[in-house]
mmCIF file of C-alpha atoms and ligand atoms in Angstrom:
data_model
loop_
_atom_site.group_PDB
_atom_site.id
_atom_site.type_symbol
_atom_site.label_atom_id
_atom_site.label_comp_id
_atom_site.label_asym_id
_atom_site.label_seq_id
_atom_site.Cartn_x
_atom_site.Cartn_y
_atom_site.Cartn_z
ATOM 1 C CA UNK I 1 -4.571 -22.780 -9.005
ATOM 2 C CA UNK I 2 -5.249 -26.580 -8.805
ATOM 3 C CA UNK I 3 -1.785 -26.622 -7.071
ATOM 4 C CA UNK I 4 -3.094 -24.992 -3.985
ATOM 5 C CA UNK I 5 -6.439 -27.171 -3.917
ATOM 6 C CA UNK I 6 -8.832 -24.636 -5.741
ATOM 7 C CA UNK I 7 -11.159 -25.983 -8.677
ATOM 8 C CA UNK I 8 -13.973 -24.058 -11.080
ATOM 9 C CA UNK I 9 -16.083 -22.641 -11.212
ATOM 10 C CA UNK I 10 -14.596 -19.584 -11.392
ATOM 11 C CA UNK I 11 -15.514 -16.096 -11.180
ATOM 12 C CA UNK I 12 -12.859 -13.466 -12.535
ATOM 13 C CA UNK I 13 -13.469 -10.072 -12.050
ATOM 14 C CA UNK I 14 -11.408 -7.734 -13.423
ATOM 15 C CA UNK I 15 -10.512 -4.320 -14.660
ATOM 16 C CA UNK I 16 -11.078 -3.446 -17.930
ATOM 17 C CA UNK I 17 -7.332 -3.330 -19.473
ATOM 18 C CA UNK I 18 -6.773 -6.338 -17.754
ATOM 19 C CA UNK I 19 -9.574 -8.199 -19.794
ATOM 20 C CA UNK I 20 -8.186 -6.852 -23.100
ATOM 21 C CA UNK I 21 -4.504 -8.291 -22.188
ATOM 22 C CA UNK I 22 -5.146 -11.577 -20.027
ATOM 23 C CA UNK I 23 -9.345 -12.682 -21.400
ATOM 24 C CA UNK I 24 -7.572 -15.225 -24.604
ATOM 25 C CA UNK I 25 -4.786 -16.410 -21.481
ATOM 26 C CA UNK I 26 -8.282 -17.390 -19.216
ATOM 27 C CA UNK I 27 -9.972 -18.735 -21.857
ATOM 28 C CA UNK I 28 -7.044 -21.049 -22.714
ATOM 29 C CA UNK I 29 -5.888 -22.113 -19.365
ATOM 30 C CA UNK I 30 -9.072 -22.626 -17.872
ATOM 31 C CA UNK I 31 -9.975 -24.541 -20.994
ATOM 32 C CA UNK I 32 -7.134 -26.549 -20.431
ATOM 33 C CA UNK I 33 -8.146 -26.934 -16.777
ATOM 34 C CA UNK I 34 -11.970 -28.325 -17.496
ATOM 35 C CA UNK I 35 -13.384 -24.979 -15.410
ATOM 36 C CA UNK I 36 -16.389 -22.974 -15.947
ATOM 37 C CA UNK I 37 -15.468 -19.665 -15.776
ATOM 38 C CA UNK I 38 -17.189 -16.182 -16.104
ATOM 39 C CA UNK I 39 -15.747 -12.465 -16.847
ATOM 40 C CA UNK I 40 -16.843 -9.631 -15.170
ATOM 41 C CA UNK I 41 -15.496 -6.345 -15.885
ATOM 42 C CA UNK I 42 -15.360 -4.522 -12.233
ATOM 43 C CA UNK I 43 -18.120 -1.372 -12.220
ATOM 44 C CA UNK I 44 -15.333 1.055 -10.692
ATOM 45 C CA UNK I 45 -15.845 1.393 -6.911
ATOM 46 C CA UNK I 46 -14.938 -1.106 -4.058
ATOM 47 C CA UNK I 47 -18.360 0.348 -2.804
ATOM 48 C CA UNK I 48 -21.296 -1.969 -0.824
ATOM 49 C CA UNK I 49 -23.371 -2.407 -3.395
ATOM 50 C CA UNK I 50 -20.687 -3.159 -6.065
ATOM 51 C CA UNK I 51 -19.231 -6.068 -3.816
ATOM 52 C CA UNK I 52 -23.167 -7.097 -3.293
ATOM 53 C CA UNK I 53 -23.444 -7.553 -7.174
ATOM 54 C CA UNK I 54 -19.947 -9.623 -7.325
ATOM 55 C CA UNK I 55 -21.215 -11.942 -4.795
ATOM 56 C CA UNK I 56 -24.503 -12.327 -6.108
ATOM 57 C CA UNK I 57 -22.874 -13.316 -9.799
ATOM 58 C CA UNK I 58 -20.511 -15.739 -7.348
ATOM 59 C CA UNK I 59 -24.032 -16.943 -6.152
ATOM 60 C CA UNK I 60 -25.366 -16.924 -9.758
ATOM 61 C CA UNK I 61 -22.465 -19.240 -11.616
ATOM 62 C CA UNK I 62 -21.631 -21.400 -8.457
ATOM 63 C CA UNK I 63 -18.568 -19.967 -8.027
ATOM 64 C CA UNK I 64 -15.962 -22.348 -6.475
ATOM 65 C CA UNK I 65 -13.352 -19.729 -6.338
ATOM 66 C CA UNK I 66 -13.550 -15.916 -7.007
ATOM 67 C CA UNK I 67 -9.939 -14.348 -9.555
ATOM 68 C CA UNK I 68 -9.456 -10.427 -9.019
ATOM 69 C CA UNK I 69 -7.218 -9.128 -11.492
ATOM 70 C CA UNK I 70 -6.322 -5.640 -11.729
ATOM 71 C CA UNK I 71 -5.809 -2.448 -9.261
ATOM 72 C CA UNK I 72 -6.213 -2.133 -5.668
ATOM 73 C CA UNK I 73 -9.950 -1.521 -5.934
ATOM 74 C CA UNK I 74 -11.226 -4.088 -7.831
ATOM 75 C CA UNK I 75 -8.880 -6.668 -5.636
ATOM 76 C CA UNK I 76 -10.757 -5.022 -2.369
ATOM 77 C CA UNK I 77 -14.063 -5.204 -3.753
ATOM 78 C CA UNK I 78 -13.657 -8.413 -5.240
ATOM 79 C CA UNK I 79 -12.278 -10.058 -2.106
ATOM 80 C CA UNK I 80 -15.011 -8.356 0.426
ATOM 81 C CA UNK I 81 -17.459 -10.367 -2.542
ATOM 82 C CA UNK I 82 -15.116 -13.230 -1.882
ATOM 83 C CA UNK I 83 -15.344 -13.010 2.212
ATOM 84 C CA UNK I 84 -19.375 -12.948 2.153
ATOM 85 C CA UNK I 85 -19.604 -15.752 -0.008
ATOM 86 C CA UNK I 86 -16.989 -17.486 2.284
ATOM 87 C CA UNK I 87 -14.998 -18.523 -1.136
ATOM 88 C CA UNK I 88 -11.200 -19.209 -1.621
ATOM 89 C CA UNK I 89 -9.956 -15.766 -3.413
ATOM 90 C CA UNK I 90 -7.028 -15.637 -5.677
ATOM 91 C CA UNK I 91 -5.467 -12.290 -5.908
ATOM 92 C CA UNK I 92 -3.403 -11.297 -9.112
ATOM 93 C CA UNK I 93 -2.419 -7.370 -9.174
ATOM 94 C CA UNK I 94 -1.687 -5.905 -12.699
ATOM 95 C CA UNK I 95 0.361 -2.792 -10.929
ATOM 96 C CA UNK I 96 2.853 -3.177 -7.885
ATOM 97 C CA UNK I 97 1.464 0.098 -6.241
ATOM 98 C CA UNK I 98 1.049 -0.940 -2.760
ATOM 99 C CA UNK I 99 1.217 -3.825 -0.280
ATOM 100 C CA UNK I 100 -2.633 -5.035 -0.536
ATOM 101 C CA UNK I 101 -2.921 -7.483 -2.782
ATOM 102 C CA UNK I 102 -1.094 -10.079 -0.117
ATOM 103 C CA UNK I 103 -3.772 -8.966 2.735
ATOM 104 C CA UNK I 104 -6.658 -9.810 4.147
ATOM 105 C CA UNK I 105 -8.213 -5.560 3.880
ATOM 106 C CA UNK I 106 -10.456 -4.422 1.801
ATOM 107 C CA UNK I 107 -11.274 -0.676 1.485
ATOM 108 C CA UNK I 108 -15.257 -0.056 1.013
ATOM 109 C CA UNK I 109 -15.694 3.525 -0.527
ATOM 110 C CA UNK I 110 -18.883 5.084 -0.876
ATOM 111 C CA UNK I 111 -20.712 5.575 -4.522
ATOM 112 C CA UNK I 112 -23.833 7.746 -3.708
ATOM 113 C CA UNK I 113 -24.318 11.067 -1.951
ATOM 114 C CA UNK I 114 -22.661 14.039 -1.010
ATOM 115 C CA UNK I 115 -19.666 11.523 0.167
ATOM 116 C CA UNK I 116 -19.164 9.445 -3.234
ATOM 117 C CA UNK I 117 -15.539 8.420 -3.364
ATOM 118 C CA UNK I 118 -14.756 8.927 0.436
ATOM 119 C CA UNK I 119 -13.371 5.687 2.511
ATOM 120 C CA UNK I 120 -16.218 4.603 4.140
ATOM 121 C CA UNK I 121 -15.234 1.748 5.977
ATOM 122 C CA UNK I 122 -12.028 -1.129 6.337
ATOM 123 C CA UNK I 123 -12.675 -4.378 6.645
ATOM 124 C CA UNK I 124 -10.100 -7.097 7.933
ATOM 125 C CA UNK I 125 -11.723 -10.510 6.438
ATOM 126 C CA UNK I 126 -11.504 -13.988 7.974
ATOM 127 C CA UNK I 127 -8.326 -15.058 5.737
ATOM 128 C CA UNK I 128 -5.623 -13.872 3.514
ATOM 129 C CA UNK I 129 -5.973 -14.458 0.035
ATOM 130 C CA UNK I 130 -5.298 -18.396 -1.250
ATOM 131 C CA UNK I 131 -3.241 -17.233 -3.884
ATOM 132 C CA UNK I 132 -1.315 -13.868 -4.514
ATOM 133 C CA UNK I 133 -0.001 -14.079 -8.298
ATOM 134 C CA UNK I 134 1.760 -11.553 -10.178
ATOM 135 C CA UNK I 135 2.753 -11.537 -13.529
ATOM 136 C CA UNK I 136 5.961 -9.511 -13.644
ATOM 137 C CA UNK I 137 6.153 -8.797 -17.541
ATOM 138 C CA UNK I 138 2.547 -6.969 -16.806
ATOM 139 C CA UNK I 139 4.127 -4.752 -14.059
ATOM 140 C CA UNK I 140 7.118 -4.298 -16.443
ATOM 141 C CA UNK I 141 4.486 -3.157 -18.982
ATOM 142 C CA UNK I 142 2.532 -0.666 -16.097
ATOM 143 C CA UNK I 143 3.697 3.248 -15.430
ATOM 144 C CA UNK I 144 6.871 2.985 -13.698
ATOM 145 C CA UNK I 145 5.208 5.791 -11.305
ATOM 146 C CA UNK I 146 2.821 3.306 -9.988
ATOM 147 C CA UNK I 147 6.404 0.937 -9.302
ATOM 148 C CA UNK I 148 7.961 3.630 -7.208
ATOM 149 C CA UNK I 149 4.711 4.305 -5.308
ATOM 150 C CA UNK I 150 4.737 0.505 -4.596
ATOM 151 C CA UNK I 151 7.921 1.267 -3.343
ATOM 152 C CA UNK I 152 7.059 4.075 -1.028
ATOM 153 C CA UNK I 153 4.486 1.887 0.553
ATOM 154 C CA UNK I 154 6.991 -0.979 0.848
ATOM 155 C CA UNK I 155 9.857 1.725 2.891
ATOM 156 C CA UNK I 156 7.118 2.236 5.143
ATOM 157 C CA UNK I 157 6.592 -1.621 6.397
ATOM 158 C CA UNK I 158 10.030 -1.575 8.212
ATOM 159 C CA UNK I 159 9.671 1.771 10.399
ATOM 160 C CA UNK I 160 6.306 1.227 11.023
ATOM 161 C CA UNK I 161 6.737 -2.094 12.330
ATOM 162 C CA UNK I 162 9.646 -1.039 14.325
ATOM 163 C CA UNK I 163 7.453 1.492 16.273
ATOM 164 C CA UNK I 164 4.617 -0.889 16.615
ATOM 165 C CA UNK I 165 6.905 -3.444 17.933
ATOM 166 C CA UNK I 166 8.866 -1.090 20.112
ATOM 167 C CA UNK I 167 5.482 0.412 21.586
ATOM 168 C CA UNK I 168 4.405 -3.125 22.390
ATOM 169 C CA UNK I 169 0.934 -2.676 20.249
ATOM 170 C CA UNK I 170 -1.220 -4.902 18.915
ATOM 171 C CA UNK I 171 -0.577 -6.171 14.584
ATOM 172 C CA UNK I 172 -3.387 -5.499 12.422
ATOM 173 C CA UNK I 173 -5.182 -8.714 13.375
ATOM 174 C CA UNK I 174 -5.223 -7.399 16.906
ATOM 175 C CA UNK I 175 -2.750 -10.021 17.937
ATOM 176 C CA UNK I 176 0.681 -9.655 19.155
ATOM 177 C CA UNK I 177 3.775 -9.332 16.320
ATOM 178 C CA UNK I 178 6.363 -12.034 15.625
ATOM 179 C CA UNK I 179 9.913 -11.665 15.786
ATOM 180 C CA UNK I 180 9.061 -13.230 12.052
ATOM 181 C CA UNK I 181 7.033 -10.132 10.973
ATOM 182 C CA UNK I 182 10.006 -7.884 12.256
ATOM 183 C CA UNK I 183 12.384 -9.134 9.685
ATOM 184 C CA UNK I 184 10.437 -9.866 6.974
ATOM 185 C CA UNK I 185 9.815 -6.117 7.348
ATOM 186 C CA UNK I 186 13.410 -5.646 7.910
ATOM 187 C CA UNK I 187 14.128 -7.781 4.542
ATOM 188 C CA UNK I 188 11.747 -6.123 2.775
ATOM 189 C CA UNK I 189 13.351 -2.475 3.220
ATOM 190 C CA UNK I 190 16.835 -4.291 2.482
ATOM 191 C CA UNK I 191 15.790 -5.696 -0.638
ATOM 192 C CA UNK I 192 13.965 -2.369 -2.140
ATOM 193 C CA UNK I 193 17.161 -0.134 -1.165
ATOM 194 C CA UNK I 194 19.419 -2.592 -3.267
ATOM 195 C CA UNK I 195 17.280 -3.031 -6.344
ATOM 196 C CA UNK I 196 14.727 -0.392 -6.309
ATOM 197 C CA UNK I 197 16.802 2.173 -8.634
ATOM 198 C CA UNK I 198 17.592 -0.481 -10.572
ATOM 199 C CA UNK I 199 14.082 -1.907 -10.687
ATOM 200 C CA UNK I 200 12.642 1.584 -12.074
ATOM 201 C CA UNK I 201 15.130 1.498 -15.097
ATOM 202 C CA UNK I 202 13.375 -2.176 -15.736
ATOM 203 C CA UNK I 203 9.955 -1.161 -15.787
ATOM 204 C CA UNK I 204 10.725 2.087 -17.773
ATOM 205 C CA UNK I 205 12.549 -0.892 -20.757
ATOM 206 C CA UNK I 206 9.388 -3.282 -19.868
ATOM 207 C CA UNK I 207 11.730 -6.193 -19.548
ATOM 208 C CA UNK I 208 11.237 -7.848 -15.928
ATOM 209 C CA UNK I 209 14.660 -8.588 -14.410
ATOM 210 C CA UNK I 210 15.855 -9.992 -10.998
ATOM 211 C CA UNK I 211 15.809 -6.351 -9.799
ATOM 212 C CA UNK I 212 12.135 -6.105 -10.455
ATOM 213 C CA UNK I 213 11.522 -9.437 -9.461
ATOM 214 C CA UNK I 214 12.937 -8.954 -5.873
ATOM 215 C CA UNK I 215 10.998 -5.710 -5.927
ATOM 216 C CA UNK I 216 7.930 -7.224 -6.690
ATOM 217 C CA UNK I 217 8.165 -9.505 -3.752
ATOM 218 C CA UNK I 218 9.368 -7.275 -1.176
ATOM 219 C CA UNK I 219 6.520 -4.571 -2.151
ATOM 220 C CA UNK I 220 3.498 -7.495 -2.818
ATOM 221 C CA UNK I 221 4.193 -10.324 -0.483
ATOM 222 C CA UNK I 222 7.347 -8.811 2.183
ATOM 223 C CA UNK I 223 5.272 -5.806 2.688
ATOM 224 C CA UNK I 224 1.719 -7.140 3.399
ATOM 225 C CA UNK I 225 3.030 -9.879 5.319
ATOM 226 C CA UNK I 226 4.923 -7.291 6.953
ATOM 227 C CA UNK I 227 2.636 -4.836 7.852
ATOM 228 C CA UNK I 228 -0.655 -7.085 8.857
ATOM 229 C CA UNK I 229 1.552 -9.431 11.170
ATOM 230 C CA UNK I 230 3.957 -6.426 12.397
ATOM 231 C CA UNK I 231 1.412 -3.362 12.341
ATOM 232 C CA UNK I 232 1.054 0.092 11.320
ATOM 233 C CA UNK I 233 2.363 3.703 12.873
ATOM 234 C CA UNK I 234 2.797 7.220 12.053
ATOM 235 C CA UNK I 235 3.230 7.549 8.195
ATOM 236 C CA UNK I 236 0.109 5.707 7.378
ATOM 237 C CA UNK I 237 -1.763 8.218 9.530
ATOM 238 C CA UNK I 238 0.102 10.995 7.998
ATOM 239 C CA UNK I 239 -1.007 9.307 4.725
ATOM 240 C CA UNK I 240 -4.196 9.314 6.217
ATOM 241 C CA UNK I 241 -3.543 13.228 6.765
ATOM 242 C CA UNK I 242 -2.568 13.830 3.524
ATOM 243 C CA UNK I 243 -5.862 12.493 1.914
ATOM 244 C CA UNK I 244 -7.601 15.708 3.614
ATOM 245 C CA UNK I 245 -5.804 18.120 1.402
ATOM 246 C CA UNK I 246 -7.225 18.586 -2.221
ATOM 247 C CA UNK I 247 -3.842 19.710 -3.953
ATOM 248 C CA UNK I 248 -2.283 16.292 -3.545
ATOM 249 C CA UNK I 249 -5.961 14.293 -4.096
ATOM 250 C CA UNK I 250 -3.342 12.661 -7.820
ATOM 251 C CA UNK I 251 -0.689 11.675 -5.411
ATOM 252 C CA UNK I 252 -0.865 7.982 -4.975
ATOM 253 C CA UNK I 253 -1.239 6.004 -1.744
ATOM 254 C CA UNK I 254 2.566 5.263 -1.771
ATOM 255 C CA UNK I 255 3.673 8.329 -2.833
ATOM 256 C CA UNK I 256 1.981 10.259 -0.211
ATOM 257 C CA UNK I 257 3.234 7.120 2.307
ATOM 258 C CA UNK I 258 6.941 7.796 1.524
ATOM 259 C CA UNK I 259 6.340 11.569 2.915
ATOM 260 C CA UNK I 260 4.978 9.777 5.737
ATOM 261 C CA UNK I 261 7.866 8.170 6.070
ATOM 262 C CA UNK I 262 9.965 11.144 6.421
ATOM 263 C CA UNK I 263 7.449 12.941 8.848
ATOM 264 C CA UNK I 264 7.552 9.310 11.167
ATOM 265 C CA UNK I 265 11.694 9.453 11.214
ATOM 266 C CA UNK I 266 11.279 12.996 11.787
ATOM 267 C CA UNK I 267 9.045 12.587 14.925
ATOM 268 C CA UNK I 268 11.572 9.714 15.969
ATOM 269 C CA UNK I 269 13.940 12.450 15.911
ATOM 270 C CA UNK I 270 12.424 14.787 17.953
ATOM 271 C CA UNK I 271 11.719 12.006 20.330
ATOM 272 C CA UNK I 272 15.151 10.686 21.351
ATOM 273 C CA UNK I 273 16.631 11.149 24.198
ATOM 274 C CA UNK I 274 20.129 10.220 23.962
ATOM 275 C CA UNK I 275 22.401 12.495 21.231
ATOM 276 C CA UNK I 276 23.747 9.397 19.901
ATOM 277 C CA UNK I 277 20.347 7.778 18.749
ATOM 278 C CA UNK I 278 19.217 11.139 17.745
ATOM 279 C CA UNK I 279 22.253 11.362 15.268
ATOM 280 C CA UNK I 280 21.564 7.598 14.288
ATOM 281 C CA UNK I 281 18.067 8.904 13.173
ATOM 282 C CA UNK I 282 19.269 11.894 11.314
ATOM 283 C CA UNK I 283 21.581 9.803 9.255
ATOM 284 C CA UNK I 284 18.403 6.976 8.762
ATOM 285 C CA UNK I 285 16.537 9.488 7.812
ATOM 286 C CA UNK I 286 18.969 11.532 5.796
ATOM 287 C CA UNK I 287 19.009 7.828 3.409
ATOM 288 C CA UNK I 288 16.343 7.170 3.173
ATOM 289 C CA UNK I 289 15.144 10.655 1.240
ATOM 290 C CA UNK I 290 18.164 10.515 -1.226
ATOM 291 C CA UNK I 291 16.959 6.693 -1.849
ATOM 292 C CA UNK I 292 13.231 8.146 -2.334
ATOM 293 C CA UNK I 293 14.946 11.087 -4.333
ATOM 294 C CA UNK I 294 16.618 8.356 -6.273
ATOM 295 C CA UNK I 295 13.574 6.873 -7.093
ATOM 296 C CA UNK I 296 11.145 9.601 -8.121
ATOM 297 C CA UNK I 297 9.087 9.950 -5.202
ATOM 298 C CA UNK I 298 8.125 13.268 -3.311
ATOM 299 C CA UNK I 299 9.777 14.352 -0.317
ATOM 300 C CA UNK I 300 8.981 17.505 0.428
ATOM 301 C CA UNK I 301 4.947 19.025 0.582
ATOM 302 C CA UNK I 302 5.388 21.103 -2.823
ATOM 303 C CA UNK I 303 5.957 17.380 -4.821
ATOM 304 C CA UNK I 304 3.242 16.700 -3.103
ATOM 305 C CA UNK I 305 1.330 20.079 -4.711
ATOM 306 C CA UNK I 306 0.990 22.064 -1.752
ATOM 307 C CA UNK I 307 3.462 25.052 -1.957
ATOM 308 C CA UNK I 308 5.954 26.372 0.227
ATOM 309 C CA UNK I 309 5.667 28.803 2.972
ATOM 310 C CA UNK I 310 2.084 30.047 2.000
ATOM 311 C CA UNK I 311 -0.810 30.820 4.576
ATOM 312 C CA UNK I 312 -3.095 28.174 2.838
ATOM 313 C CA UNK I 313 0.178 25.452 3.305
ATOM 314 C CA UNK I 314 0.078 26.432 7.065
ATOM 315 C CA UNK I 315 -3.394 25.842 7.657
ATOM 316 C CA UNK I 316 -3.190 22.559 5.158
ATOM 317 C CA UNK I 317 -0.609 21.089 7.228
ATOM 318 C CA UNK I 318 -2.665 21.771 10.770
ATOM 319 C CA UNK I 319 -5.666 19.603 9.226
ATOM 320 C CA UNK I 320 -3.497 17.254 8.100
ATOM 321 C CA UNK I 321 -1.781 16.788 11.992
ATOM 322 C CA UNK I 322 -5.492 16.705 13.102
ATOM 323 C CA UNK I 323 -6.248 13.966 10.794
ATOM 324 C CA UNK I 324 -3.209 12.118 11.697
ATOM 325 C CA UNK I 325 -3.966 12.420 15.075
ATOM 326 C CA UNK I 326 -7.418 11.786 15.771
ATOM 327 C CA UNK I 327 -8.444 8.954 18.014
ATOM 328 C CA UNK I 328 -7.871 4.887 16.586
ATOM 329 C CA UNK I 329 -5.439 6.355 14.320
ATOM 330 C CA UNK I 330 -2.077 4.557 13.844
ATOM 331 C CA UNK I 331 0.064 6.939 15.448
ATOM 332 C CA UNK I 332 -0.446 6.012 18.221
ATOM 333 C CA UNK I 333 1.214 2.683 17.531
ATOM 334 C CA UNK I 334 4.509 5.168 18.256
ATOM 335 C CA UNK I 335 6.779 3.957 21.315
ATOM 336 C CA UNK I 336 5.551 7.996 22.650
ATOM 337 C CA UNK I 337 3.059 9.915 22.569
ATOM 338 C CA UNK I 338 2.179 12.246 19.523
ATOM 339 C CA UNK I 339 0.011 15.186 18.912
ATOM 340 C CA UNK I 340 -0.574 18.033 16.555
ATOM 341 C CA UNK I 341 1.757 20.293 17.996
ATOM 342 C CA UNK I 342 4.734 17.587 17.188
ATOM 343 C CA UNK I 343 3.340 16.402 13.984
ATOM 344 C CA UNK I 344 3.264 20.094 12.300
ATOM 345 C CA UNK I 345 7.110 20.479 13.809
ATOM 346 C CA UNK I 346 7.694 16.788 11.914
ATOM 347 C CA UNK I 347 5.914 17.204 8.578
ATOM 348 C CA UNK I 348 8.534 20.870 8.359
ATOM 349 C CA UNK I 349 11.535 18.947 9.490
ATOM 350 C CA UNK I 350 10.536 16.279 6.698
ATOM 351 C CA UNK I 351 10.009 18.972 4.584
ATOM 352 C CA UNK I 352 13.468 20.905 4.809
ATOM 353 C CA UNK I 353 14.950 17.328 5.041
ATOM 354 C CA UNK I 354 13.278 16.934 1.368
ATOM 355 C CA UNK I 355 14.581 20.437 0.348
ATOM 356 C CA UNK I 356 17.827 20.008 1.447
ATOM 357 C CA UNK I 357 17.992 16.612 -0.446
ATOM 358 C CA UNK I 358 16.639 17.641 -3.300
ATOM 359 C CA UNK I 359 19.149 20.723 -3.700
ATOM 360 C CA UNK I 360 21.918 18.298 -3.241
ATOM 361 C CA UNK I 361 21.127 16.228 -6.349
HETATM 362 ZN ZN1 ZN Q 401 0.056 1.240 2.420
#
């Protein structure tokens, strides 16, 4: 940390497993440093008035610098704590789930009321974390499942930002992509496709290798890069659309993204024009679900817990295109325009896509 310009005091808040494994490393290293620093074990939500309580502790110990280690919520709510105090925030995930700990979001949820647990609102702070750190023997030693989800969030990045680009829309900062974003998207697909499989196997040992290392990059820092300076398109809104369905409430953000995936190439698919990029799209597509396949994560709606060909799937999957669709969604980042009718057609061509490749394993 005092490589990058940052000095105590520091606040750390963090999960409570994280505490057990890293409080004795803190303790010594910021010993070592001369820093004043303070624990905090993280209440639970990235709600309002748990990101109030961080920044008033910030307030409290003169915080110079605020440390979130842990999952996704207690990085959000730690750096909305970070933003209102207008500190430097140092982000250090303990699971390679998703793409956030590189970006500048947090996710506020509500704790009280009939809505307790719902997204209430995302915020896009004034700057990107100082630091991003990750540990790789502590993602070695976390569930492999929360790996592959990382994973399926980091497959996303690449196809998303293609159709943002392609449509001409704005990144997630409002401003216009870089050819830079692009690749780094680009790269980021590349590198999880070579070492993803191989990854897995090195979480499921708990030894970190250079397959999990590339991993880690491409899903943490490739990814977010990717996807704030590039921008988002269908299968984070199908994500979104998936959240509306109780059965798959235990699927994880990138599990559920993966599927959106699928449904995004699929709606690619039924946009082209020309045979020839319609057969380019079937074969991109067809890959990509053996590589998900490959890697444990669900490609068709009954992984996802909703079961096939029943009245209640039907009507699940027509709230889940409403959802997807609604207005200020990221579907309509797509180069065309997309509505229910197409997004039910996608989310069964994704489906029998993940049926067929499942059945050929
Ligand atoms: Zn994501």
């Amino acid at each position: 940390m005092q490589a990058v310009g940052l000095s105590g005091p520091v606040l750390i808040v963090a999960g409570n497993a994280a505490i057990t494994r890293l409080a004795p490393t803190w303790a010594a290293a910021f010993a070592e440093a001369g820093w004043l620093h303070r624990v905090r074990a993280f209440g639970g939500e990235s709600s309002r008035r748990e990101i109030e309580a961080l920044a008033r502790e910030a307030a409290a110990l003169g915080a110079a610098v605020i440390v979130a280690a842990g999952g996704g919520k207690t990085l959000d709510a730690a750096r909305a704590a970070a933003a209102a105090r207008r500190l430097p925030f140092v982000s250090c995930p303990t699971v390679c789930s998703t793409d956030a700990p590189t970006s500048a979001l947090s996710v506020i949820y509500c704790d009280e009321g009939p809505t307790a647990g719902a997204v209430e609102s995302l915020e896009i702070h004034r700057r990107s974390p100082d630091l991003v750190l990750v540990d790789t023997q502590v993602i070695a030693d976390s569930p492999p499942r929360f790996l592959a989800a990382g994973i399926g969030d980091a497959m996303s990045t690449f196809y998303e930002a293609r159709a943002a680009v392609a449509a001409g829309k704005p990144n997630m900062r409002g401003g216009r992509s870089t050819r830079a974003a692009l690749e780094l998207a680009r790269l980021c697909r590349d590198v999880v496709l070579e070492h993803g499989v191989a990854a897995l196997e090195a979480s499921h040992r708990h030894v970190p290798d250079n397959a999990l290392e590339q991993v880690v990059e491409a899903a943490t820092l490739l990814s977010g890069l990717g996807f704030e300076s590039a921008g988002l398109a269908a299968a984070h809104a199908i994500h979104n659309g998936l959240t509306v369905v109780p059965a798959m409430h235990d699927a994880l953000h990138g599990e559920k993204v993966a599927f959106g995936t699928l449904v995004q190439l699929a709606l690619e698919q039924r946009a082209a024009t020309a045979a020839a990029a319609r057969v380019a799209l079937e074969s991109e597509a067809e890959r990509v679900a053996s590589f998900f396949v490959s890697t444990g994560l669900p490609v068709t709606l009954g992984q996802l817990g909703l079961p096939a060909e029943t009245e209640a799937t039907r009507v699940a999957v027509q709230a889940i295109a409403h959802r997807a669709t609604t207005t200020g969604e990221t579907i309509h980042n797509m180069p065309f325009p997309v509505d229910v009718a197409a997004v039910v057609a996608a989310i069964e061509a994704a489906d029998s896509l993940g049926r067929r490749t499942l059945a050929a394993v």
